[in-house]
mmCIF file of C-alpha atoms and ligand atoms in Angstrom:
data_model
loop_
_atom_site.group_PDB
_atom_site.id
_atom_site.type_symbol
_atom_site.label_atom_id
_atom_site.label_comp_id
_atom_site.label_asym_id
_atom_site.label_seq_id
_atom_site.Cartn_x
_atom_site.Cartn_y
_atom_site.Cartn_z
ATOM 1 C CA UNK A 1425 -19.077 0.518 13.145
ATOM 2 C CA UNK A 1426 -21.979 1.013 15.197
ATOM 3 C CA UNK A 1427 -20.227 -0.474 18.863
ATOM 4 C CA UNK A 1428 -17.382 2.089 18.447
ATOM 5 C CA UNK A 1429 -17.712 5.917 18.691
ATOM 6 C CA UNK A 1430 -14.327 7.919 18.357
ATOM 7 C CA UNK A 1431 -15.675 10.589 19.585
ATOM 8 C CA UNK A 1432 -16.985 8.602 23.000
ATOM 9 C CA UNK A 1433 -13.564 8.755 25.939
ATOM 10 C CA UNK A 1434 -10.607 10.957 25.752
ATOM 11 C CA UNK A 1435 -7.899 9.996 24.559
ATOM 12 C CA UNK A 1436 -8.591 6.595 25.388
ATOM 13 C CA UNK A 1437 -8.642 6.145 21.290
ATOM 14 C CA UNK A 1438 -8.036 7.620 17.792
ATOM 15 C CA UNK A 1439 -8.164 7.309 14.488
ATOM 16 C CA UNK A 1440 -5.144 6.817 12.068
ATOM 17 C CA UNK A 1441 -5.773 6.864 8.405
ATOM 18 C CA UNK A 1442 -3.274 4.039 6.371
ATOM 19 C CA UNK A 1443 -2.916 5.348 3.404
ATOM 20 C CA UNK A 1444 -2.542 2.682 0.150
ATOM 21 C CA UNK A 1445 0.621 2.893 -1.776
ATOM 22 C CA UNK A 1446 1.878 2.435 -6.070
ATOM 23 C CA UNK A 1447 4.981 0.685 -7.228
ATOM 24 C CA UNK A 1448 6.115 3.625 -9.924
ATOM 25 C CA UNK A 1449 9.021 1.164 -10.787
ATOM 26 C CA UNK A 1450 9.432 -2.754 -9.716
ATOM 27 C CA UNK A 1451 11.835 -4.719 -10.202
ATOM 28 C CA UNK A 1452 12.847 -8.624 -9.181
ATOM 29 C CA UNK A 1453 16.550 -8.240 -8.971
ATOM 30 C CA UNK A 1454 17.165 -12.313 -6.997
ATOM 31 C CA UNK A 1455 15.319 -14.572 -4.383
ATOM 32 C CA UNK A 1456 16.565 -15.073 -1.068
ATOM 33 C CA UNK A 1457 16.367 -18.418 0.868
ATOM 34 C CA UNK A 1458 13.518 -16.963 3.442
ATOM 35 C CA UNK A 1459 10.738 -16.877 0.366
ATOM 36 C CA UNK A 1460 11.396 -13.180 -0.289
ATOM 37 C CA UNK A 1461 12.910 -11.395 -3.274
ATOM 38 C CA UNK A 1462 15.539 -8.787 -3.425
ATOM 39 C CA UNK A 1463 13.874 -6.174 -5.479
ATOM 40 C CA UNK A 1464 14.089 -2.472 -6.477
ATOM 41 C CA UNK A 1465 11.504 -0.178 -6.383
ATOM 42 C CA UNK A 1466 9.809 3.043 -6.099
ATOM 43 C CA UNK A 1467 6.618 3.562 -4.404
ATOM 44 C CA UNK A 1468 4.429 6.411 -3.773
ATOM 45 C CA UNK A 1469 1.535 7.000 -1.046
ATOM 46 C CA UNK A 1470 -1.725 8.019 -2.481
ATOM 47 C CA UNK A 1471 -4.744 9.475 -1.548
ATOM 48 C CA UNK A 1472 -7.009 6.233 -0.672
ATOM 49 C CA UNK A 1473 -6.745 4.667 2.744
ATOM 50 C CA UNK A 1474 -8.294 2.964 5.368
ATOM 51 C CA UNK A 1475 -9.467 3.862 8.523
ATOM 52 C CA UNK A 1476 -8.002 2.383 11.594
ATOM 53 C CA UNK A 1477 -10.195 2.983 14.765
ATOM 54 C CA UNK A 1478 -8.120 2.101 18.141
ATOM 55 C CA UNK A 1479 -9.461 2.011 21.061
ATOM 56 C CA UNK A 1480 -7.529 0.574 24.600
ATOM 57 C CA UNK A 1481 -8.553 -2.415 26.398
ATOM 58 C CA UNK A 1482 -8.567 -3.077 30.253
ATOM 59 C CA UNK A 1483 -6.973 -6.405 29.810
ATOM 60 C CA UNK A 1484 -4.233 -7.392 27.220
ATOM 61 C CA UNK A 1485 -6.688 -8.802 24.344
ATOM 62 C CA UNK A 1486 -6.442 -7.827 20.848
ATOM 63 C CA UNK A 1487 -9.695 -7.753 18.823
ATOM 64 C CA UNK A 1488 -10.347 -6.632 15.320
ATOM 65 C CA UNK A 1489 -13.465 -6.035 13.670
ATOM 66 C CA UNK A 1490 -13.605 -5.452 9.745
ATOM 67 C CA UNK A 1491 -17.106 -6.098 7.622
ATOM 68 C CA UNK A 1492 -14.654 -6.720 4.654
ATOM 69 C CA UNK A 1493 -16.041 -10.245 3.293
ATOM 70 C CA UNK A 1494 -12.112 -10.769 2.851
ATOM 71 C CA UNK A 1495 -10.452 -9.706 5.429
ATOM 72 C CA UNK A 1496 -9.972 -11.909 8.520
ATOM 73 C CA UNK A 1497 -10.990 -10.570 11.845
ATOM 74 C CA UNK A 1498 -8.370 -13.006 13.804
ATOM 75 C CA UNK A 1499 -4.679 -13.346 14.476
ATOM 76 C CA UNK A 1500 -4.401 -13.907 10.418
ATOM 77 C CA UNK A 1501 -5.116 -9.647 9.879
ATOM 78 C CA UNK A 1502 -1.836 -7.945 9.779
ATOM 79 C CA UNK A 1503 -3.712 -5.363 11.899
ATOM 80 C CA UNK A 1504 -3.924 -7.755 14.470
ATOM 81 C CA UNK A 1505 -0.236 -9.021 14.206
ATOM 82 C CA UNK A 1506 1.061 -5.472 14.428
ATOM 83 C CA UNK A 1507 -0.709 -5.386 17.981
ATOM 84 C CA UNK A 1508 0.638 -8.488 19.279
ATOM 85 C CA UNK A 1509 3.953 -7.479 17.958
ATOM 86 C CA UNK A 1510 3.370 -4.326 20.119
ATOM 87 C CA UNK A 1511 2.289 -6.596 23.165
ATOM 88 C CA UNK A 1512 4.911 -9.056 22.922
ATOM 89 C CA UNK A 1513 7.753 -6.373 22.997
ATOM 90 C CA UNK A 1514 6.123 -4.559 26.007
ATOM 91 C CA UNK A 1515 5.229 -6.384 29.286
ATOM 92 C CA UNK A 1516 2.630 -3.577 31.025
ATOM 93 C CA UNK A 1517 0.864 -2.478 27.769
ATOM 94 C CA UNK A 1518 -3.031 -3.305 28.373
ATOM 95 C CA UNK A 1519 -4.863 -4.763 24.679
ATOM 96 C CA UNK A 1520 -6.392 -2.714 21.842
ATOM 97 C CA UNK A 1521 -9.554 -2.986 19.763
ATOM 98 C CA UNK A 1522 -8.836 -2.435 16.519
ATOM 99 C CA UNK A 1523 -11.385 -1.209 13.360
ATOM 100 C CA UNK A 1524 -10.966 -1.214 10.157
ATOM 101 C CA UNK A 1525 -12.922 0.616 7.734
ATOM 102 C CA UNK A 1526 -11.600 -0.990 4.430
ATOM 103 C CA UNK A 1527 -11.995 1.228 1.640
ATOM 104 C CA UNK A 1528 -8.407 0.164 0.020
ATOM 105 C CA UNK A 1529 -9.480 -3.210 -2.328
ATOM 106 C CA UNK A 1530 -8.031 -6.447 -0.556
ATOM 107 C CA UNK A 1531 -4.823 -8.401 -2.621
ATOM 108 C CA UNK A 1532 -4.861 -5.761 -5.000
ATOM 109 C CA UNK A 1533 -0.967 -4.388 -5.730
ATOM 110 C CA UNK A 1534 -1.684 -1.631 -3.460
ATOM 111 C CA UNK A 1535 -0.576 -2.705 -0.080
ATOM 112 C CA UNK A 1536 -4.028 -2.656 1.919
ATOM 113 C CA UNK A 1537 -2.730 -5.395 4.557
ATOM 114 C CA UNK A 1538 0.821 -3.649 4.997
ATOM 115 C CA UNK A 1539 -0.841 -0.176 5.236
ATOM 116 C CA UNK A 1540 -3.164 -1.216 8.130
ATOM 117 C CA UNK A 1541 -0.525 -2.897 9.927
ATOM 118 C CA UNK A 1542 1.557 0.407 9.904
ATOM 119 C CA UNK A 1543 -1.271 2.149 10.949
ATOM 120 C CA UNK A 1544 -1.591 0.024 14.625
ATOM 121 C CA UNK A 1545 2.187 0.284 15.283
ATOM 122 C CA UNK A 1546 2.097 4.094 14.542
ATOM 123 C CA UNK A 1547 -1.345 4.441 16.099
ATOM 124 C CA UNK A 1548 -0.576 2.559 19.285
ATOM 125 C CA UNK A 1549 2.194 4.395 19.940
ATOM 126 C CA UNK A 1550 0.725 7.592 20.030
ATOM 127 C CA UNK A 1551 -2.548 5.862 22.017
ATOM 128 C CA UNK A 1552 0.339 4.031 24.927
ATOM 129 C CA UNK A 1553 3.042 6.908 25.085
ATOM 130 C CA UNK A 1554 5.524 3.965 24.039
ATOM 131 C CA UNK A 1555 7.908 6.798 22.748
ATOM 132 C CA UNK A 1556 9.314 4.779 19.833
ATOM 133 C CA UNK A 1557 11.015 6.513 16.747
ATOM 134 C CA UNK A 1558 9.649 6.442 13.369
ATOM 135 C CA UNK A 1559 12.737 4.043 13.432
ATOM 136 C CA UNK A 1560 12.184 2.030 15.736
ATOM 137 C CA UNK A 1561 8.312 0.962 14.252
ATOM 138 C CA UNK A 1562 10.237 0.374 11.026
ATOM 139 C CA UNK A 1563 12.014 -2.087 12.694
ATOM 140 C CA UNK A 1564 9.445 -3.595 13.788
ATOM 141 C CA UNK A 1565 6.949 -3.360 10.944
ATOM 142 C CA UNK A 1566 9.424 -5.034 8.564
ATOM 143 C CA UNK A 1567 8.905 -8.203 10.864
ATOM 144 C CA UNK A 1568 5.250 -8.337 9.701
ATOM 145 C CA UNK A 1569 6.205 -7.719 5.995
ATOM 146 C CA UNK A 1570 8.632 -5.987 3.371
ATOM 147 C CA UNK A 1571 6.353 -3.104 2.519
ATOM 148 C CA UNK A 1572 5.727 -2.355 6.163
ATOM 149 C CA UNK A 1573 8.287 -0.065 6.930
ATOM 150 C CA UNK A 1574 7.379 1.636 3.552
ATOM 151 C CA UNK A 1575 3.939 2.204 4.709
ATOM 152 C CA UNK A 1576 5.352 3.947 8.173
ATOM 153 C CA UNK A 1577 7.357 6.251 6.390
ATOM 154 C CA UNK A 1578 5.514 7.400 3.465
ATOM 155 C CA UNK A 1579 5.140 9.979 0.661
ATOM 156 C CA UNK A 1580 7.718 8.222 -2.171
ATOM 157 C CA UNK A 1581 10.780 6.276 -1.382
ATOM 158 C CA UNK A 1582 13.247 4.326 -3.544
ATOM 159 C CA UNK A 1583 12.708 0.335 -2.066
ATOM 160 C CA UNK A 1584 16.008 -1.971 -2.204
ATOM 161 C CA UNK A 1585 16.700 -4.965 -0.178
ATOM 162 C CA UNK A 1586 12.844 -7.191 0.028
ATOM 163 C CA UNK A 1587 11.824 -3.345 -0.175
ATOM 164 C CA UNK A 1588 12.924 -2.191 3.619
ATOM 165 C CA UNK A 1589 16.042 -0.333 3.188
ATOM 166 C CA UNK A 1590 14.293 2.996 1.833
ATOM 167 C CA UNK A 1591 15.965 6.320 0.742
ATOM 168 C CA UNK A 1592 13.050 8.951 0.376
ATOM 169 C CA UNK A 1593 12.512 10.760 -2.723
ATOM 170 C CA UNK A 1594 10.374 14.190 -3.107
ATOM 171 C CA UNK A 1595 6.494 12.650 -3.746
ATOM 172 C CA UNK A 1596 4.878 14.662 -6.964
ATOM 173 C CA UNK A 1597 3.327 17.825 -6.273
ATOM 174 C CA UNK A 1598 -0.330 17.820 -6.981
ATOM 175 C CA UNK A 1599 -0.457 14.874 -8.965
ATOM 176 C CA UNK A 1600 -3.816 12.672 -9.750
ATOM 177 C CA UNK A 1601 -4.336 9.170 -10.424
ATOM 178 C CA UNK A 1602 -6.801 6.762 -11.945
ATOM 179 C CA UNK A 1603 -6.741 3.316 -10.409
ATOM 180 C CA UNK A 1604 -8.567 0.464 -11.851
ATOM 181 C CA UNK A 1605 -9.349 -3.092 -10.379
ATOM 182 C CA UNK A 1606 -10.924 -5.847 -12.012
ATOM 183 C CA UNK A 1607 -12.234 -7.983 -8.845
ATOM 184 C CA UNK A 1608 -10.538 -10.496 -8.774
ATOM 185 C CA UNK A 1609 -7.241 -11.441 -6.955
ATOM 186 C CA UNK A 1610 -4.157 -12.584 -8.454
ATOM 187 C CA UNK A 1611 -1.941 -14.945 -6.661
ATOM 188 C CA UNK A 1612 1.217 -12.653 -5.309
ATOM 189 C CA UNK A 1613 3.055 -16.228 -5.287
ATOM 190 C CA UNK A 1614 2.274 -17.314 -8.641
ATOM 191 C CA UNK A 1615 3.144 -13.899 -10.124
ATOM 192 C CA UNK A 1616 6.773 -14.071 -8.264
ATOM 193 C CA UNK A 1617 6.720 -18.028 -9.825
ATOM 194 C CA UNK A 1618 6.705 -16.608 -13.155
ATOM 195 C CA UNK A 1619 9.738 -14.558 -13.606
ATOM 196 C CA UNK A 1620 13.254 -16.162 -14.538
ATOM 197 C CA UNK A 1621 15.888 -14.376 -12.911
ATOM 198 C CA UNK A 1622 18.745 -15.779 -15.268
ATOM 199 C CA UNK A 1623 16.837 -14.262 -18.776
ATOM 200 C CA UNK A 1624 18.387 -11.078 -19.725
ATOM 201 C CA UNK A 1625 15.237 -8.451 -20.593
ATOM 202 C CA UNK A 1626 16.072 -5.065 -21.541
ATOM 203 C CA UNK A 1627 14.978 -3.408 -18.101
ATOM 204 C CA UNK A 1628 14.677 0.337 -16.972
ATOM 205 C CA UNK A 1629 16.974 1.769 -14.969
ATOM 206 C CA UNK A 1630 15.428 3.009 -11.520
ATOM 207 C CA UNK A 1631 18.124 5.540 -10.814
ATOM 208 C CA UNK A 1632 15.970 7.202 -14.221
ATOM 209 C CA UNK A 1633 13.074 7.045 -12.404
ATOM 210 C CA UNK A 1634 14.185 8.141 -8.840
ATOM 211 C CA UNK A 1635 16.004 11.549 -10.787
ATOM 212 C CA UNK A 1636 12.596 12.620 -12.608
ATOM 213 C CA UNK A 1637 11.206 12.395 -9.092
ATOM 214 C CA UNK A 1638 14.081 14.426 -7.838
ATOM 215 C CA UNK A 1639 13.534 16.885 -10.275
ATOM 216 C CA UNK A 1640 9.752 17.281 -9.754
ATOM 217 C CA UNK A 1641 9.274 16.132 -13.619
ATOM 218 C CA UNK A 1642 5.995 14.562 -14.007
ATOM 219 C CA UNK A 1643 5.884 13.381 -17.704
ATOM 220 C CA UNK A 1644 9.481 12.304 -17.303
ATOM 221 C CA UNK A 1645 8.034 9.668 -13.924
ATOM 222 C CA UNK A 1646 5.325 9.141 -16.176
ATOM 223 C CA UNK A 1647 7.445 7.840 -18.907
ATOM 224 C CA UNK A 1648 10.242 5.754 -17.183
ATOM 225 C CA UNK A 1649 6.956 3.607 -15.182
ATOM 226 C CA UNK A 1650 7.952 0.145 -15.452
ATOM 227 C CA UNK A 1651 6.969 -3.331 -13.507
ATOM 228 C CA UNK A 1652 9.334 -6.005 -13.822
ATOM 229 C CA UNK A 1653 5.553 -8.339 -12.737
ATOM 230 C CA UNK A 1654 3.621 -7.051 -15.703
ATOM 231 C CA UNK A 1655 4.537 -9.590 -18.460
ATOM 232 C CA UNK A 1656 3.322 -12.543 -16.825
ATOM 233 C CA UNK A 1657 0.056 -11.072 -15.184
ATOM 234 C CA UNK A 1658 -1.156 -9.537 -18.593
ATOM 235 C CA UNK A 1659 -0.344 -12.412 -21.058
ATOM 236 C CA UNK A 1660 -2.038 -14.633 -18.493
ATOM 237 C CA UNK A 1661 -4.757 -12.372 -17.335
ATOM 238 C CA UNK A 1662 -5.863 -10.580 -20.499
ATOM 239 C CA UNK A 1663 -8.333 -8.097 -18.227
ATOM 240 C CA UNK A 1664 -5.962 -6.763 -16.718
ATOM 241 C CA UNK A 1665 -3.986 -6.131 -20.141
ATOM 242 C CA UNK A 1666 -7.468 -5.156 -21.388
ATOM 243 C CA UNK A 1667 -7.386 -2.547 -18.315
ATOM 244 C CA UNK A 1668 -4.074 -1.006 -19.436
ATOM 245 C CA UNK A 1669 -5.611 -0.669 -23.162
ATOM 246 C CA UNK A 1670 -8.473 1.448 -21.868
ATOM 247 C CA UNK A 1671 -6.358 3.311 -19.243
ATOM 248 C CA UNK A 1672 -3.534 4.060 -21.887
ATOM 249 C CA UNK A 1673 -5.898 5.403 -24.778
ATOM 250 C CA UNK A 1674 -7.462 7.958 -22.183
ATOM 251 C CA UNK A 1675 -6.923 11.584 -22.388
ATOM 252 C CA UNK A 1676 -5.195 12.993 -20.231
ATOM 253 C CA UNK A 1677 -3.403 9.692 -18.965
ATOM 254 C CA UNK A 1678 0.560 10.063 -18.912
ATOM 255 C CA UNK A 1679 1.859 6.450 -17.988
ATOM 256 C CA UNK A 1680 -0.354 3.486 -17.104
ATOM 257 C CA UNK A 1681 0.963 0.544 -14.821
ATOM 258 C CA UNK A 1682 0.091 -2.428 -12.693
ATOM 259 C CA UNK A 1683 0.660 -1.949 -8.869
ATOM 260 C CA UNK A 1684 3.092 -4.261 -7.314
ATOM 261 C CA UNK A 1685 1.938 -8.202 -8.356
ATOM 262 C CA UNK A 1686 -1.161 -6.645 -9.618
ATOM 263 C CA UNK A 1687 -4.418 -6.732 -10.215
ATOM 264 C CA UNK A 1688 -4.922 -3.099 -10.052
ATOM 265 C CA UNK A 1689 -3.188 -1.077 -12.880
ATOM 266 C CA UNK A 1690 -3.068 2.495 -12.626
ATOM 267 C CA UNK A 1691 -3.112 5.758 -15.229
ATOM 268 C CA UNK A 1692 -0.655 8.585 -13.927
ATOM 269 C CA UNK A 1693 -3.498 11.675 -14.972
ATOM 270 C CA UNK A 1694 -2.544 15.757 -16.100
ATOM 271 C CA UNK A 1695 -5.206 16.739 -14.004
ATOM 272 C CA UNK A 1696 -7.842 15.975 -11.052
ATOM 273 C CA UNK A 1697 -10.567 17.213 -13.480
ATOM 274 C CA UNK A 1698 -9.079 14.021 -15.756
ATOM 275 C CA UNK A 1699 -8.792 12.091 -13.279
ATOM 276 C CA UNK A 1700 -12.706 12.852 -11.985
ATOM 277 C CA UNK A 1701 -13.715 12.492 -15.592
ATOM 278 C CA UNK A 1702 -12.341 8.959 -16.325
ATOM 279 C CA UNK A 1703 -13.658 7.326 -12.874
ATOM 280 C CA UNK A 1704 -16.909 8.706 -13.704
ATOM 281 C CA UNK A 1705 -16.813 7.011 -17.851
ATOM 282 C CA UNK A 1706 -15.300 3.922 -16.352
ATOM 283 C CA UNK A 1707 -17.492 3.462 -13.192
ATOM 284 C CA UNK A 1708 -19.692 1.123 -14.204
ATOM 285 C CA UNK A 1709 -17.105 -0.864 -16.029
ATOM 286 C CA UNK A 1710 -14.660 -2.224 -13.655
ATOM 287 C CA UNK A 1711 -15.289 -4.211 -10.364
ATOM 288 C CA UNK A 1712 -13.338 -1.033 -8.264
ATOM 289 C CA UNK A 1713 -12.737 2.417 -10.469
ATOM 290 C CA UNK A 1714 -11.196 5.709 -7.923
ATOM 291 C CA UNK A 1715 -9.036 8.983 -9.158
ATOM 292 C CA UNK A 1716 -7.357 9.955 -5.824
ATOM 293 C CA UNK A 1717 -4.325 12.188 -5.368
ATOM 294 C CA UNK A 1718 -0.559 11.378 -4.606
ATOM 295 C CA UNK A 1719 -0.115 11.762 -0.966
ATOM 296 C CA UNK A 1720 2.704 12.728 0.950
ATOM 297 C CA UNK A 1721 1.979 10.868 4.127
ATOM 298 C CA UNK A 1722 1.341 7.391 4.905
ATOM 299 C CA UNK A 1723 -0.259 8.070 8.222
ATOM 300 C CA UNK A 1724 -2.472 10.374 9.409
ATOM 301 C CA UNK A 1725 -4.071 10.800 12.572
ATOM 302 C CA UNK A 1726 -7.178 12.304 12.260
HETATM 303 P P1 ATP B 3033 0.973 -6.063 -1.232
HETATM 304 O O1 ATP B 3033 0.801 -5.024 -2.276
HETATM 305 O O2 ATP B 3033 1.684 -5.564 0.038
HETATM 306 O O3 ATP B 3033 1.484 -7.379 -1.725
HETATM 307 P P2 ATP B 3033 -1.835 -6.497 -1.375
HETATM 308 O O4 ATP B 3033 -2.393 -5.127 -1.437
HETATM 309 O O5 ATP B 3033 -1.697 -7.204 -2.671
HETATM 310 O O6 ATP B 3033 -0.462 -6.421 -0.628
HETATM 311 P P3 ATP B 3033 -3.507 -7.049 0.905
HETATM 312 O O7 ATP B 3033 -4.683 -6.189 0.641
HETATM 313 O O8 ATP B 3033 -2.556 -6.595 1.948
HETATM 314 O O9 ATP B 3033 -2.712 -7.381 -0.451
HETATM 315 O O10 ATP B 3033 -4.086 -8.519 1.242
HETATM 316 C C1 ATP B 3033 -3.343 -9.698 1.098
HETATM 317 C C2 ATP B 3033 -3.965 -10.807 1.945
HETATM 318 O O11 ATP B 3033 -3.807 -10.484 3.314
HETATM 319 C C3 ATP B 3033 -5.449 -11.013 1.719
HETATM 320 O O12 ATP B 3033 -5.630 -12.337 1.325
HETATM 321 C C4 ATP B 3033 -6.124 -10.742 3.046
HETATM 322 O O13 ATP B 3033 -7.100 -11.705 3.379
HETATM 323 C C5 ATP B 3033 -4.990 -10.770 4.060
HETATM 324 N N1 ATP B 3033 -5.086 -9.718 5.090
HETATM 325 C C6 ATP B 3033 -4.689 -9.815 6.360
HETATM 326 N N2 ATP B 3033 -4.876 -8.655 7.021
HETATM 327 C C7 ATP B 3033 -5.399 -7.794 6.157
HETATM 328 C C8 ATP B 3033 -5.819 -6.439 6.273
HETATM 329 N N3 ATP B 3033 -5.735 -5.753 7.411
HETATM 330 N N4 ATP B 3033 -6.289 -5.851 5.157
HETATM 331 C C9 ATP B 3033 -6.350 -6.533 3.982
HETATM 332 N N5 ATP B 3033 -5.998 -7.817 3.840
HETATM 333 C C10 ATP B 3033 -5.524 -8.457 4.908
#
């Protein structure tokens, strides 16, 4: 970070924060010819994000810098594709640099990748005066990927469609959870291999799910969790099953899940002095270990 100071030009730059998201409720529901899946979901915003520092150019280049050992620092970062998108759709717009601080772990379930590139549509419109509606970056954002648009609006949604055509839902009040990664990454295709859309399993109902939330009823979201993804990932995987175990025989965890196609798998917690408590006994146990609040937003600029 040391050739970028926020703090340096006007308002020549900011800072957004891109906030990671939870699935509370996943569902593969049929595939579509274009690789994607028609799913149902819920997610949630939480606490942990990433910080996007943007800063304008004089000429129209895009560069990202990120000391993530992961995360590619070329036209292959989502941050980076989020910009172009920006460029391509407006002829005068001069280029960005773009930051990342990555504090959200990389192919993890919790949409690191998706939450960054929300963060440079939302962020350079604020930075260019382009104007556009929260709409309108939806739009676009769901051209870079299906949890995009997600990501732009924030707090808790229900997800249908490849997870773009969102109805919002009240996001839980004060809530705390425990997420737990074990380090290594779990191929998103693979997982999305595995599941037979013509076997009948007993499945949850999401309307359930997307009531409790209406009704503010935190044991009742923490009950009716489910993740259509799981079966696969944990009888192949038996860390991550190992993970759920641990997270599931805590006190003061409510409902324990795996994020999306996984590998993190997170405890819904009764309080943040829980949620503190459990990080803390499982720190040096797990590869990545963080209690962090529900957020409401998905963006923040700070
Ligand atoms: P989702 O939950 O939306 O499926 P994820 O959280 O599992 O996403 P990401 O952290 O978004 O996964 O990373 C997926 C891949 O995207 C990684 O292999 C990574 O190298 C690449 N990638 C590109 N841009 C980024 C970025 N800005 N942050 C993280 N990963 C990125």
């Amino acid at each position: 970070m040391a050739d970028f100071d926020p703090d340096e030009s006007g308002c020549e730059h900011l800072r957004v924060q891109a906030h990671a998201k939870v699935n509370l409720y996943l569902d593969i529901i049929g595939s579509r010819s274009d690789g994607y899946h028609e799913i149902e979901t819920i997610f949630h915003s939480i606490g942990l994000h990433d910080d996007i520092y943007l800063r304008k150019r004089i000429d129209r280049q895009i560069t990202v810098h990120c000391e993530h050992p992961h995360v590619p620092c070329d036209p292959r970062n989502l941050a980076y594709r989020a910009a172009k998108l920006l460029l391509d759709n407006t002829p005068d717009l001069s280029g960005v640099e773009i930051q990342i601080l990555k504090r959200i772990p990389v192919a993890a379930g919790l949409g690191g990748g998706s939450a960054d590139a929300a963060a440079v549509l939302y962020g350079m419109n604020a930075l260019f005066d382009l104007n556009l509606t929260q709409r309108d970056l939806m739009q676009l954002g769901v051209q870079l990927g299906a949890d995009v648009p997600f990501c732009i609006l924030g707090g808790a949604a229900l997800g249908r469609g490849i997870g773009e055509i969102l109805t919002p839902l009240p996001p839980l009040e004060e809530a705390w959870i425990l997420l737990v990664n074990p380090g290594f990454e779990i191929p998103t295709a693979w997982v999305y291999q595995q599941i037979n859309l013509s076997l009948t399993v007993p499945k949850k109902n999401v309307t359930i799910l997307a009531r409790c939330l209406q009704n503010g009823e935190f044991v009742n979201v923490a009950r009716h969790l489910y993740n259509g993804l799981e079966v696969p990932v944990l009888s192949k995987y038996p860390a991550v099953a190992e993970i759920k175990t641990k997270l599931g025989n805590r006190p003061g965890s409510c409902g324990v899940l795996m994020s999306g196609s996984g590998a993190t798998v997170f405890a819904l917690m009764q309080s943040q002095a829980e949620a503190n408590l459990a990080a803390a006994n499982f720190e040096n146990d797990f590869a990545f270990c963080r209690a962090t609040p529900m957020s409401r937003v998905g963006l923040r600029i700070s």
